[in-house]
PDB file of C-alpha atoms in Angstrom:
ATOM      1  CA  LYS A  30      68.937  -6.840 -35.518  1.00  0.00           C
ATOM      2  CA  ALA A  31      72.198  -5.040 -35.001  1.00  0.00           C
ATOM      3  CA  GLY A  32      72.756  -2.032 -37.716  1.00  0.00           C
ATOM      4  CA  VAL A  33      75.490  -0.853 -39.753  1.00  0.00           C
ATOM      5  CA  THR A  34      78.527  -0.281 -37.483  1.00  0.00           C
ATOM      6  CA  GLN A  35      81.379   1.702 -38.559  1.00  0.00           C
ATOM      7  CA  THR A  36      84.490   2.180 -37.271  1.00  0.00           C
ATOM      8  CA  PRO A  37      86.569   4.373 -35.957  1.00  0.00           C
ATOM      9  CA  ARG A  38      83.593   7.256 -35.536  1.00  0.00           C
ATOM     10  CA  TYR A  39      86.570   9.752 -35.601  1.00  0.00           C
ATOM     11  CA  LEU A  40      89.856  10.250 -36.858  1.00  0.00           C
ATOM     12  CA  ILE A  41      92.276  12.836 -37.077  1.00  0.00           C
ATOM     13  CA  LYS A  42      95.179  12.482 -39.489  1.00  0.00           C
ATOM     14  CA  THR A  43      98.155  14.473 -41.260  1.00  0.00           C
ATOM     15  CA  ARG A  44      98.227  15.505 -44.948  1.00  0.00           C
ATOM     16  CA  GLY A  45      99.799  12.792 -47.174  1.00  0.00           C
ATOM     17  CA  GLN A  46      98.979  10.045 -44.666  1.00  0.00           C
ATOM     18  CA  GLN A  47      96.454   7.232 -45.599  1.00  0.00           C
ATOM     19  CA  VAL A  48      93.609   5.960 -43.324  1.00  0.00           C
ATOM     20  CA  THR A  49      91.424   3.054 -43.777  1.00  0.00           C
ATOM     21  CA  LEU A  50      88.200   2.614 -42.892  1.00  0.00           C
ATOM     22  CA  SER A  51      85.662  -0.261 -42.015  1.00  0.00           C
ATOM     23  CA  CYS A  52      81.955  -0.707 -42.053  1.00  0.00           C
ATOM     24  CA  SER A  53      80.027  -3.933 -41.038  1.00  0.00           C
ATOM     25  CA  PRO A  54      76.465  -4.544 -42.852  1.00  0.00           C
ATOM     26  CA  ILE A  55      73.644  -5.707 -41.780  1.00  0.00           C
ATOM     27  CA  SER A  56      73.439  -9.379 -41.168  1.00  0.00           C
ATOM     28  CA  GLY A  57      72.139 -10.793 -44.908  1.00  0.00           C
ATOM     29  CA  HIS A  58      72.740  -7.535 -46.739  1.00  0.00           C
ATOM     30  CA  ARG A  59      75.418  -8.273 -49.544  1.00  0.00           C
ATOM     31  CA  SER A  60      75.684  -4.642 -50.916  1.00  0.00           C
ATOM     32  CA  VAL A  61      77.478  -2.164 -49.170  1.00  0.00           C
ATOM     33  CA  SER A  62      77.967   1.738 -50.310  1.00  0.00           C
ATOM     34  CA  TRP A  63      80.448   4.748 -49.372  1.00  0.00           C
ATOM     35  CA  TYR A  64      79.570   8.229 -49.529  1.00  0.00           C
ATOM     36  CA  GLN A  65      81.419  11.270 -48.289  1.00  0.00           C
ATOM     37  CA  GLN A  66      79.177  14.077 -46.616  1.00  0.00           C
ATOM     38  CA  THR A  67      80.740  17.609 -46.757  1.00  0.00           C
ATOM     39  CA  PRO A  68      79.093  21.243 -46.426  1.00  0.00           C
ATOM     40  CA  GLY A  69      80.176  22.343 -49.414  1.00  0.00           C
ATOM     41  CA  GLN A  70      79.394  18.970 -51.618  1.00  0.00           C
ATOM     42  CA  GLY A  71      76.835  17.537 -49.785  1.00  0.00           C
ATOM     43  CA  LEU A  72      76.387  13.958 -50.127  1.00  0.00           C
ATOM     44  CA  GLN A  73      78.467  12.137 -52.730  1.00  0.00           C
ATOM     45  CA  PHE A  74      78.740   8.507 -53.810  1.00  0.00           C
ATOM     46  CA  LEU A  75      81.808   7.221 -53.674  1.00  0.00           C
ATOM     47  CA  PHE A  76      81.419   3.301 -54.545  1.00  0.00           C
ATOM     48  CA  GLU A  77      79.440   0.121 -53.946  1.00  0.00           C
ATOM     49  CA  TYR A  78      80.521  -3.455 -53.512  1.00  0.00           C
ATOM     50  CA  PHE A  79      78.444  -6.307 -53.900  1.00  0.00           C
ATOM     51  CA  SER A  80      79.669  -9.911 -53.403  1.00  0.00           C
ATOM     52  CA  GLU A  81      83.185  -8.975 -52.890  1.00  0.00           C
ATOM     53  CA  THR A  82      82.827  -6.648 -56.264  1.00  0.00           C
ATOM     54  CA  GLN A  83      83.054  -3.353 -56.938  1.00  0.00           C
ATOM     55  CA  ARG A  84      80.225  -2.848 -58.699  1.00  0.00           C
ATOM     56  CA  ASN A  85      79.505   0.693 -59.320  1.00  0.00           C
ATOM     57  CA  LYS A  86      81.686   3.791 -59.243  1.00  0.00           C
ATOM     58  CA  GLY A  87      81.184   7.412 -58.261  1.00  0.00           C
ATOM     59  CA  ASN A  88      83.679  10.545 -59.704  1.00  0.00           C
ATOM     60  CA  PHE A  89      86.438  10.690 -57.179  1.00  0.00           C
ATOM     61  CA  PRO A  90      89.992  10.288 -57.661  1.00  0.00           C
ATOM     62  CA  GLY A  91      91.845   6.856 -57.398  1.00  0.00           C
ATOM     63  CA  ARG A  92      93.379   7.956 -54.239  1.00  0.00           C
ATOM     64  CA  PHE A  93      90.220   6.526 -52.877  1.00  0.00           C
ATOM     65  CA  SER A  94      89.558   2.806 -52.832  1.00  0.00           C
ATOM     66  CA  GLY A  95      87.804  -0.046 -50.926  1.00  0.00           C
ATOM     67  CA  ARG A  96      87.391  -3.760 -51.042  1.00  0.00           C
ATOM     68  CA  GLN A  97      84.702  -5.865 -49.543  1.00  0.00           C
ATOM     69  CA  PHE A  98      85.088  -9.297 -47.224  1.00  0.00           C
ATOM     70  CA  SER A  99      83.515 -12.659 -48.029  1.00  0.00           C
ATOM     71  CA  ASN A 100      81.432 -11.891 -44.892  1.00  0.00           C
ATOM     72  CA  SER A 101      80.126  -8.454 -46.568  1.00  0.00           C
ATOM     73  CA  ARG A 102      82.428  -6.311 -44.433  1.00  0.00           C
ATOM     74  CA  SER A 103      84.076  -3.647 -46.129  1.00  0.00           C
ATOM     75  CA  GLU A 104      86.606  -1.288 -45.932  1.00  0.00           C
ATOM     76  CA  MET A 105      87.802   2.142 -47.807  1.00  0.00           C
ATOM     77  CA  ASN A 106      91.015   3.473 -48.137  1.00  0.00           C
ATOM     78  CA  VAL A 107      92.418   6.732 -49.004  1.00  0.00           C
ATOM     79  CA  SER A 108      96.253   7.457 -49.894  1.00  0.00           C
ATOM     80  CA  THR A 109      98.077  10.763 -49.733  1.00  0.00           C
ATOM     81  CA  LEU A 110      95.151  12.496 -47.850  1.00  0.00           C
ATOM     82  CA  GLU A 111      94.454  16.129 -48.755  1.00  0.00           C
ATOM     83  CA  LEU A 112      93.181  18.824 -46.287  1.00  0.00           C
ATOM     84  CA  GLY A 113      89.894  18.423 -48.817  1.00  0.00           C
ATOM     85  CA  ASP A 114      89.193  14.968 -47.720  1.00  0.00           C
ATOM     86  CA  SER A 115      88.243  16.096 -43.834  1.00  0.00           C
ATOM     87  CA  ALA A 116      84.712  14.491 -44.371  1.00  0.00           C
ATOM     88  CA  LEU A 117      82.016  12.482 -42.849  1.00  0.00           C
ATOM     89  CA  TYR A 118      81.892   9.198 -44.577  1.00  0.00           C
ATOM     90  CA  LEU A 119      79.019   7.033 -44.618  1.00  0.00           C
ATOM     91  CA  CYS A 120      78.369   3.724 -44.939  1.00  0.00           C
ATOM     92  CA  ALA A 121      75.231   2.121 -46.411  1.00  0.00           C
ATOM     93  CA  SER A 122      73.934  -1.622 -47.214  1.00  0.00           C
ATOM     94  CA  SER A 123      71.240  -2.905 -48.441  1.00  0.00           C
ATOM     95  CA  ILE A 124      69.875  -6.215 -49.378  1.00  0.00           C
ATOM     96  CA  GLU A 125      69.805  -5.623 -53.219  1.00  0.00           C
ATOM     97  CA  GLY A 126      69.764  -2.178 -54.964  1.00  0.00           C
ATOM     98  CA  ILE A 127      66.010  -0.618 -54.601  1.00  0.00           C
ATOM     99  CA  GLY A 128      64.676  -1.809 -51.621  1.00  0.00           C
ATOM    100  CA  GLY A 129      66.334   0.595 -49.435  1.00  0.00           C
ATOM    101  CA  TYR A 130      69.691   1.574 -47.541  1.00  0.00           C
ATOM    102  CA  THR A 131      70.713   1.404 -43.918  1.00  0.00           C
ATOM    103  CA  PHE A 132      73.360   3.932 -42.865  1.00  0.00           C
ATOM    104  CA  GLY A 133      75.786   3.653 -40.163  1.00  0.00           C
ATOM    105  CA  SER A 134      76.782   6.544 -37.834  1.00  0.00           C
ATOM    106  CA  GLY A 135      79.762   7.608 -40.200  1.00  0.00           C
ATOM    107  CA  THR A 136      83.514   8.221 -39.331  1.00  0.00           C
ATOM    108  CA  ARG A 137      83.729  11.692 -39.370  1.00  0.00           C
ATOM    109  CA  LEU A 138      87.716  12.270 -40.878  1.00  0.00           C
ATOM    110  CA  THR A 139      89.710  15.071 -40.102  1.00  0.00           C
ATOM    111  CA  VAL A 140      92.896  15.915 -41.970  1.00  0.00           C
ATOM    112  CA  VAL A 141      95.235  18.685 -40.611  1.00  0.00           C
TER     113      VAL A 141
ATOM    114  CA  ALA B   9      71.781  11.316 -64.674  1.00  0.00           C
ATOM    115  CA  GLN B  10      68.852  11.962 -61.939  1.00  0.00           C
ATOM    116  CA  SER B  11      68.542  14.735 -59.955  1.00  0.00           C
ATOM    117  CA  VAL B  12      67.154  16.070 -56.889  1.00  0.00           C
ATOM    118  CA  THR B  13      66.333  19.723 -55.839  1.00  0.00           C
ATOM    119  CA  GLN B  14      65.006  20.664 -52.616  1.00  0.00           C
ATOM    120  CA  LEU B  15      63.679  24.027 -52.886  1.00  0.00           C
ATOM    121  CA  ASP B  16      64.606  25.355 -49.356  1.00  0.00           C
ATOM    122  CA  SER B  17      67.925  25.181 -47.393  1.00  0.00           C
ATOM    123  CA  GLN B  18      66.597  26.228 -43.873  1.00  0.00           C
ATOM    124  CA  VAL B  19      62.811  26.128 -43.030  1.00  0.00           C
ATOM    125  CA  PRO B  20      61.892  27.931 -39.688  1.00  0.00           C
ATOM    126  CA  VAL B  21      58.750  26.572 -37.549  1.00  0.00           C
ATOM    127  CA  PHE B  22      57.206  26.768 -34.587  1.00  0.00           C
ATOM    128  CA  GLU B  23      56.077  23.815 -32.366  1.00  0.00           C
ATOM    129  CA  GLU B  24      53.134  22.220 -33.039  1.00  0.00           C
ATOM    130  CA  ALA B  25      52.877  24.243 -36.367  1.00  0.00           C
ATOM    131  CA  PRO B  26      52.490  21.874 -40.001  1.00  0.00           C
ATOM    132  CA  VAL B  27      55.507  21.843 -41.817  1.00  0.00           C
ATOM    133  CA  GLU B  28      56.338  20.690 -45.699  1.00  0.00           C
ATOM    134  CA  LEU B  29      59.865  20.410 -46.707  1.00  0.00           C
ATOM    135  CA  ARG B  30      59.815  20.142 -50.752  1.00  0.00           C
ATOM    136  CA  CYS B  31      61.629  18.004 -53.241  1.00  0.00           C
ATOM    137  CA  ASN B  32      61.551  18.031 -57.341  1.00  0.00           C
ATOM    138  CA  TYR B  33      63.319  15.428 -58.725  1.00  0.00           C
ATOM    139  CA  SER B  34      64.211  14.746 -62.722  1.00  0.00           C
ATOM    140  CA  SER B  35      61.606  12.765 -64.299  1.00  0.00           C
ATOM    141  CA  SER B  36      62.815   9.105 -65.470  1.00  0.00           C
ATOM    142  CA  VAL B  37      60.020   5.734 -66.179  1.00  0.00           C
ATOM    143  CA  SER B  38      61.103   4.275 -62.629  1.00  0.00           C
ATOM    144  CA  VAL B  39      61.162   5.930 -59.850  1.00  0.00           C
ATOM    145  CA  TYR B  40      62.339   5.217 -56.427  1.00  0.00           C
ATOM    146  CA  LEU B  41      62.165   8.052 -53.557  1.00  0.00           C
ATOM    147  CA  PHE B  42      63.564   8.489 -50.114  1.00  0.00           C
ATOM    148  CA  TRP B  43      63.414  10.489 -47.023  1.00  0.00           C
ATOM    149  CA  TYR B  44      66.009  10.576 -44.790  1.00  0.00           C
ATOM    150  CA  VAL B  45      66.898  12.598 -41.565  1.00  0.00           C
ATOM    151  CA  GLN B  46      70.408  13.601 -39.943  1.00  0.00           C
ATOM    152  CA  TYR B  47      70.491  14.780 -36.483  1.00  0.00           C
ATOM    153  CA  PRO B  48      73.764  16.371 -35.363  1.00  0.00           C
ATOM    154  CA  ASN B  49      76.832  14.091 -35.464  1.00  0.00           C
ATOM    155  CA  GLN B  50      74.846  10.849 -36.545  1.00  0.00           C
ATOM    156  CA  GLY B  51      74.134   9.297 -39.622  1.00  0.00           C
ATOM    157  CA  LEU B  52      71.071   8.884 -42.180  1.00  0.00           C
ATOM    158  CA  GLN B  53      67.923   7.746 -40.576  1.00  0.00           C
ATOM    159  CA  LEU B  54      65.274   6.446 -43.167  1.00  0.00           C
ATOM    160  CA  LEU B  55      61.845   8.064 -42.415  1.00  0.00           C
ATOM    161  CA  LEU B  56      59.994   6.879 -45.333  1.00  0.00           C
ATOM    162  CA  LYS B  57      59.910   5.663 -48.832  1.00  0.00           C
ATOM    163  CA  TYR B  58      58.324   5.062 -52.618  1.00  0.00           C
ATOM    164  CA  LEU B  59      58.667   2.256 -54.420  1.00  0.00           C
ATOM    165  CA  SER B  60      55.657   1.679 -56.055  1.00  0.00           C
ATOM    166  CA  GLY B  61      52.020   1.387 -55.597  1.00  0.00           C
ATOM    167  CA  SER B  62      49.743   4.046 -52.959  1.00  0.00           C
ATOM    168  CA  THR B  63      50.997   8.044 -53.765  1.00  0.00           C
ATOM    169  CA  LEU B  64      50.747   9.352 -50.095  1.00  0.00           C
ATOM    170  CA  VAL B  65      53.472   7.348 -48.163  1.00  0.00           C
ATOM    171  CA  LYS B  66      53.595   7.255 -44.376  1.00  0.00           C
ATOM    172  CA  GLY B  67      56.690   6.994 -42.528  1.00  0.00           C
ATOM    173  CA  ILE B  68      58.019   6.950 -39.235  1.00  0.00           C
ATOM    174  CA  ASN B  69      57.747   9.956 -36.513  1.00  0.00           C
ATOM    175  CA  GLY B  70      54.551  10.993 -38.178  1.00  0.00           C
ATOM    176  CA  PHE B  71      56.023  12.247 -41.618  1.00  0.00           C
ATOM    177  CA  GLU B  72      54.328  11.102 -44.345  1.00  0.00           C
ATOM    178  CA  ALA B  73      54.939  11.868 -48.287  1.00  0.00           C
ATOM    179  CA  GLU B  74      53.313  12.492 -51.394  1.00  0.00           C
ATOM    180  CA  PHE B  75      54.618  11.193 -54.632  1.00  0.00           C
ATOM    181  CA  ASN B  76      53.138  13.592 -58.025  1.00  0.00           C
ATOM    182  CA  LYS B  77      54.294  12.430 -60.719  1.00  0.00           C
ATOM    183  CA  SER B  78      52.693  15.002 -62.819  1.00  0.00           C
ATOM    184  CA  GLN B  79      54.675  18.042 -60.770  1.00  0.00           C
ATOM    185  CA  THR B  80      57.647  15.252 -60.381  1.00  0.00           C
ATOM    186  CA  SER B  81      58.069  16.299 -56.875  1.00  0.00           C
ATOM    187  CA  PHE B  82      57.902  13.955 -53.289  1.00  0.00           C
ATOM    188  CA  HIS B  83      57.184  16.676 -50.965  1.00  0.00           C
ATOM    189  CA  LEU B  84      57.431  15.896 -47.319  1.00  0.00           C
ATOM    190  CA  ARG B  85      54.759  16.702 -44.471  1.00  0.00           C
ATOM    191  CA  LYS B  86      53.876  16.521 -41.041  1.00  0.00           C
ATOM    192  CA  PRO B  87      50.727  18.358 -39.483  1.00  0.00           C
ATOM    193  CA  SER B  88      52.344  19.258 -36.148  1.00  0.00           C
ATOM    194  CA  VAL B  89      55.968  19.562 -35.567  1.00  0.00           C
ATOM    195  CA  HIS B  90      58.124  19.174 -32.168  1.00  0.00           C
ATOM    196  CA  ILE B  91      61.419  20.379 -30.885  1.00  0.00           C
ATOM    197  CA  SER B  92      63.056  17.453 -31.243  1.00  0.00           C
ATOM    198  CA  ASP B  93      62.188  17.304 -35.215  1.00  0.00           C
ATOM    199  CA  THR B  94      65.032  19.988 -35.249  1.00  0.00           C
ATOM    200  CA  ALA B  95      67.417  18.113 -37.645  1.00  0.00           C
ATOM    201  CA  GLU B  96      68.450  18.186 -41.543  1.00  0.00           C
ATOM    202  CA  TYR B  97      66.458  16.575 -43.863  1.00  0.00           C
ATOM    203  CA  PHE B  98      67.604  14.933 -47.482  1.00  0.00           C
ATOM    204  CA  CYS B  99      65.329  13.994 -50.177  1.00  0.00           C
ATOM    205  CA  ALA B 100      67.211  10.688 -52.335  1.00  0.00           C
ATOM    206  CA  VAL B 101      66.408   8.937 -55.615  1.00  0.00           C
ATOM    207  CA  ILE B 102      67.973   5.744 -57.023  1.00  0.00           C
ATOM    208  CA  GLU B 103      69.879   6.073 -59.904  1.00  0.00           C
ATOM    209  CA  ALA B 104      69.814   3.104 -61.744  1.00  0.00           C
ATOM    210  CA  GLY B 105      73.039   1.862 -63.386  1.00  0.00           C
ATOM    211  CA  GLU B 106      73.877  -1.179 -65.647  1.00  0.00           C
ATOM    212  CA  TYR B 107      75.684  -2.730 -62.912  1.00  0.00           C
ATOM    213  CA  GLY B 108      74.421  -1.337 -59.332  1.00  0.00           C
ATOM    214  CA  ASN B 109      72.044   1.269 -58.148  1.00  0.00           C
ATOM    215  CA  LYS B 110      73.456   4.539 -56.033  1.00  0.00           C
ATOM    216  CA  LEU B 111      71.646   7.208 -54.536  1.00  0.00           C
ATOM    217  CA  VAL B 112      71.347  10.691 -55.659  1.00  0.00           C
ATOM    218  CA  PHE B 113      70.372  13.419 -52.972  1.00  0.00           C
ATOM    219  CA  GLY B 114      69.374  16.681 -52.890  1.00  0.00           C
ATOM    220  CA  ALA B 115      71.099  19.525 -50.673  1.00  0.00           C
ATOM    221  CA  GLY B 116      69.668  18.694 -47.302  1.00  0.00           C
ATOM    222  CA  THR B 117      66.944  21.343 -45.683  1.00  0.00           C
ATOM    223  CA  ILE B 118      67.658  22.167 -42.192  1.00  0.00           C
ATOM    224  CA  LEU B 119      64.341  22.224 -39.775  1.00  0.00           C
ATOM    225  CA  ARG B 120      64.588  24.664 -37.048  1.00  0.00           C
ATOM    226  CA  VAL B 121      61.615  23.849 -34.861  1.00  0.00           C
ATOM    227  CA  LYS B 122      61.055  26.948 -32.158  1.00  0.00           C
ATOM    228  CA  SER B 123      59.257  26.875 -29.224  1.00  0.00           C
TER     229      SER B 123
END
């Protein structure tokens, strides 16, 4: 059974650019969540998508957005990148809610 | 809102010694708790979870945790660690919202196993 796949693994972008990250969940999982991990702030929840609808959102500016497709694959987009957006972005999928979340290997974004 | 406190930022221990990584959570009616491990440049791997039932939970790689409602704790233990257990460990709790759930993580504990 394939795990959660995140692409790309590494990205280097320039301030002011935008970036799109991709996440393919485990087959049959309809919930996809995104988290940002930084040394200073730790692991913070960005948003969750379920059946193509954003169901929950963390405290991040509007520059951070996402979407989910009918096959449950999800993308997150960050516009007008800032140096502080440099982080490991992790995607997690679950069947529904509380049972448990499976994480991907993450995308390491560096903004220069 | 839920919160999680991991009481130690780093825990050094010698190989084959026992270890306990401490985690306290904010009290709630229903609590769902998790421990994840993260190796360098990797994502999070689930070690174990408590959803209900027995308060002693066994996980992968010989780890176990005990849910203590009166102490609001969920400490992770291993009786004998290996060099390969060196990693960062995160305790997490589900925060249930009106429209969906999310994981709230502690700050993490770096376990350093020395030979």
